[in-house]
C-alpha positions as MATLAB code, in Angstrom:
seq = 'XXXXXXXXXXXXXXXXXXXXXXXXXXXXXXXXXXXXXXXXXXXXXXXXXXXXXXXXXXXXXXXXXXXXXXXXXXXXXXXXXXXXXXXXXXXXXXXXXXXXXXXXXXXXXXXXXXXXXXXXXXXXXXXXXXXXXXXXXXXXXXXXXXXXXXXXXXXXXXXXXXXXXXXXXXXXXXXXXXXXXXXXXXXXXXXXXXXXXXXXXXXXXXXXXXXXXXXXXXXXXXXXXXXXXXXXXXXXXXXXXXXXXX';
ca = [
       1.165   -0.477   -5.889;
       2.406    2.843   -4.555;
       5.945    2.211   -5.846;
       4.865    1.791   -9.489;
       6.449    4.496  -11.654;
       6.133    2.988  -15.150;
       2.451    2.116  -15.192;
       0.473    0.017  -12.719;
       2.634   -2.907  -11.559;
       5.833   -1.737  -13.301;
       8.783   -0.072  -11.600;
      12.029    1.429  -12.937;
      14.633    1.922  -10.227;
      18.337    2.596   -9.676;
      18.064    1.364   -6.102;
      16.794    3.103   -2.982;
      17.737    3.281    0.694;
      14.723    3.570    3.006;
      15.052    4.852    6.552;
      12.825    3.485    9.335;
      10.738    6.685    9.109;
      10.109    6.430    5.355;
       6.456    6.055    4.327;
       7.560    3.352    1.852;
       9.146    1.286    4.640;
       6.814   -1.039    6.522;
       9.555   -2.144    8.937;
      11.460   -0.444   11.758;
      14.827   -1.059   10.079;
      16.879    0.518    7.328;
      16.097   -1.215    4.018;
      17.977   -1.304    0.723;
      15.602   -1.862   -2.213;
      17.527   -3.116   -5.248;
      16.667   -2.374   -8.883;
      15.111   -5.856   -9.051;
      12.716   -4.984   -6.220;
      14.452   -7.204   -3.660;
      14.453   -5.807   -0.118;
      17.455   -6.180    2.179;
      16.851   -5.375    5.860;
      19.809   -4.149    7.906;
      20.671   -5.264   11.445;
      23.201   -3.971   13.947;
      25.249   -7.163   13.545;
      25.741   -9.734   10.823;
      24.887  -12.510   13.261;
      22.674  -12.404   16.321;
      24.637  -11.778   19.537;
      27.728  -10.185   17.946;
      28.983   -6.741   19.119;
      28.193   -3.667   16.984;
      30.939   -2.138   14.811;
      31.351    1.647   15.359;
      32.470    3.931   12.508;
      35.765    5.714   13.199;
      35.174    9.361   14.145;
      31.444    8.877   14.572;
      30.714    8.846   18.300;
      26.999    9.555   18.021;
      24.568    6.811   18.913;
      23.149    5.180   15.795;
      26.221    5.702   13.570;
      27.201    2.055   13.556;
      27.683   -0.110   10.495;
      24.739   -2.406    9.760;
      24.367   -5.642    7.819;
      21.588   -7.699    6.216;
      21.242  -11.332    7.263;
      20.162  -12.664    3.869;
      23.546  -13.697    2.472;
      23.920  -10.630    0.251;
      26.870   -9.320    2.329;
      25.989   -5.677    1.865;
      27.187   -3.176    4.446;
      25.406    0.044    5.417;
      27.192    3.094    6.844;
      24.248    4.967    8.328;
      26.124    8.222    8.982;
      26.894    8.708    5.274;
      24.002    6.696    3.751;
      26.460    4.525    1.842;
      25.874    0.870    0.995;
      29.000   -1.179    0.267;
      28.723   -4.187   -2.066;
      30.800   -7.396   -2.116;
      32.360   -6.399   -5.478;
      33.907   -3.286   -3.882;
      31.449   -0.774   -5.283;
      29.813    1.813   -3.045;
      26.346    3.255   -3.611;
      25.505    6.590   -1.953;
      21.925    7.679   -1.303;
      20.324   10.952   -0.260;
      17.293   13.181   -0.325;
      13.950   12.739    1.365;
      13.231    9.519   -0.546;
      16.628    7.841   -0.147;
      17.382    7.969   -3.878;
      20.669    6.899   -5.438;
      23.101    9.814   -5.899;
      26.422    8.115   -6.730;
      28.041    4.787   -7.615;
      31.811    4.381   -7.383;
      34.184    1.427   -7.503;
      37.622    0.743   -6.052;
      39.326    1.829   -9.304;
      37.985    5.390   -9.279;
      35.189    4.886  -11.786;
      31.989    6.665  -10.822;
      28.470    7.591  -11.852;
      26.772   10.649  -10.371;
      22.971   10.781  -10.237;
      20.901   13.933   -9.691;
      17.244   13.043   -8.934;
      14.609   15.780   -9.219;
      10.817   15.829   -9.361;
      10.863   15.578  -13.167;
      14.040   13.649  -14.043;
      17.107   11.672  -13.071;
      20.338   12.822  -14.708;
      23.305   10.447  -14.769;
      26.889   11.470  -15.578;
      30.124    9.464  -15.406;
      33.835   10.313  -15.475;
      33.954    9.788  -19.256;
      31.490   12.601  -19.907;
      28.574   10.362  -20.828;
      25.208   11.909  -19.977;
      21.912   10.039  -19.575;
      18.451   11.296  -18.584;
      15.352    9.516  -17.274;
      12.375   11.872  -17.640;
       8.985   11.699  -15.920;
       5.479   12.890  -16.732;
       2.208   12.836  -14.815;
      -0.156   10.008  -15.821;
      -3.435    9.509  -13.924;
      -2.112   11.759  -11.170;
       1.164    9.859  -10.631;
       4.756   10.484  -11.701;
       5.601    7.957  -14.420;
       8.652    7.366  -16.625;
       8.164    9.041  -20.005;
      11.556    8.586  -21.702;
      14.948    7.010  -21.034;
      17.544    8.987  -23.021;
      20.941    7.241  -23.185;
      24.271    8.313  -24.650;
      25.113    6.174  -27.699;
      28.004    5.764  -30.153;
      29.355    8.731  -32.080;
      27.584   11.333  -29.990;
      24.135   10.009  -30.890;
      21.282    9.336  -28.481;
      19.233    6.192  -27.825;
      15.775    7.144  -26.590;
      13.236    4.684  -25.196;
       9.673    6.028  -25.005;
       7.096    4.746  -22.503;
       3.464    4.967  -23.636;
       0.435    4.772  -21.358;
      -3.330    4.504  -21.356;
      -5.368    6.036  -18.547;
      -8.127    3.608  -17.572;
     -10.605    2.850  -14.800;
     -10.246   -0.551  -13.170;
     -12.111   -2.162  -10.301;
     -10.405   -2.321   -6.949;
      -9.466   -5.827   -5.721;
     -12.302   -7.690   -4.031;
     -10.275   -7.710   -0.782;
     -10.756   -3.919   -0.543;
     -13.850   -3.632    1.646;
     -13.364   -0.016    2.761;
     -16.720    1.725    2.244;
     -14.927    5.048    1.778;
     -13.167    3.810   -1.382;
     -14.829    4.017   -4.770;
     -15.508    0.767   -6.620;
     -13.182    1.829   -9.430;
      -9.934    3.783   -9.578;
      -8.198    5.627  -12.417;
      -4.695    4.303  -13.179;
      -2.029    4.595  -15.833;
      -1.442    1.329  -17.739;
       1.814    0.819  -19.632;
       0.743    0.026  -23.201;
       4.116   -0.077  -24.994;
       7.799    0.790  -24.856;
       9.215    2.106  -28.115;
      12.850    1.157  -28.838;
      15.212    3.758  -30.387;
      15.025    1.824  -33.678;
      11.248    2.229  -33.758;
      10.298   -1.325  -32.782;
       8.159   -1.840  -29.677;
       7.385   -4.047  -26.737;
       3.583   -3.996  -26.749;
       1.149   -4.588  -23.895;
      -1.991   -3.804  -25.907;
      -4.541   -5.528  -28.120;
      -7.161   -3.958  -30.339;
      -5.944   -0.455  -29.521;
      -6.382   -0.894  -25.772;
      -3.895   -1.668  -22.995;
      -4.086   -5.422  -22.366;
      -4.729   -5.700  -18.639;
      -7.581   -7.305  -16.751;
      -9.922   -4.563  -15.522;
     -11.814   -6.610  -12.920;
     -15.543   -6.490  -12.240;
     -17.778   -5.551   -9.342;
     -18.365   -8.143   -6.611;
     -16.145  -10.844   -8.115;
     -12.683  -12.279   -7.588;
     -11.673  -11.492  -11.188;
      -8.098  -10.164  -11.360;
      -7.695   -6.432  -11.717;
      -4.608   -4.723  -13.091;
      -2.922   -7.985  -14.090;
      -1.144   -8.005  -17.449;
      -2.813  -10.386  -19.920;
      -0.800   -9.914  -23.131;
       2.768   -9.008  -24.127;
       4.221   -8.909  -27.623;
       7.960   -8.697  -28.197;
       9.576   -6.799  -31.091;
      10.082  -10.198  -32.791;
       6.250  -10.546  -32.764;
       6.478  -13.453  -30.342;
       3.693  -13.018  -27.807;
       2.583  -14.313  -24.433;
      -1.115  -14.409  -23.579;
      -2.080  -14.769  -19.931;
      -5.430  -16.020  -18.682;
      -7.179  -15.394  -15.402;
      -5.277  -16.904  -12.508;
      -2.071  -17.546  -14.468;
       1.245  -16.245  -13.210;
       3.372  -14.402  -15.785;
       6.353  -16.688  -15.346;
       8.417  -15.210  -18.172;
       7.779  -11.657  -17.036;
       9.188   -9.557  -14.229;
       6.888   -6.823  -13.075;
];
């Protein structure tokens, strides 16, 4: 998964606005990708056959407001790359990758986000400062720490730990130019500020199916997760991780 940024199959996001020309957009429409991974495709009108709604002071073609038709009632202002939400909040996006740069509500509260190649920095009107840092794992940018402002001027830091491993490509990949195996970063644990961990490893190795040559065995699928309480979920071949969101 090209969008994975916290190990194969895992993604940490603040939301993203993809233009029709974005390499991550398989459609010909503007798309808002929420933090939960849901994709909302924008159309010129809320309902088919309705007239477009021009933005005041924006005479250029293509500056109209757009809407998804999935019941989310978002509203895109293409000229400013702003997405308006039903609760009155406005999310602003920018940069080559359509990353979130600001959230504001109707009461003047705001959160500014500065995305760079190595971090996201988040600051609000109360002076709170948060940082999401990235490192290179198996040739890809992956989340390394999430550093949050906490009570009394302290910091709460979550650490993401990885294992670099070779796994077999899915059996559906029949391209002769691709190698049978590929090197990936597997998320093996997330360490809580208190020192406890969410663990995706067993026996000192990241607990993911690695696949095998010439078979339909799953590859890259999580097979074990242990919570800080020591409760664990073991997944077998072909099972869907119903209690997990990846």
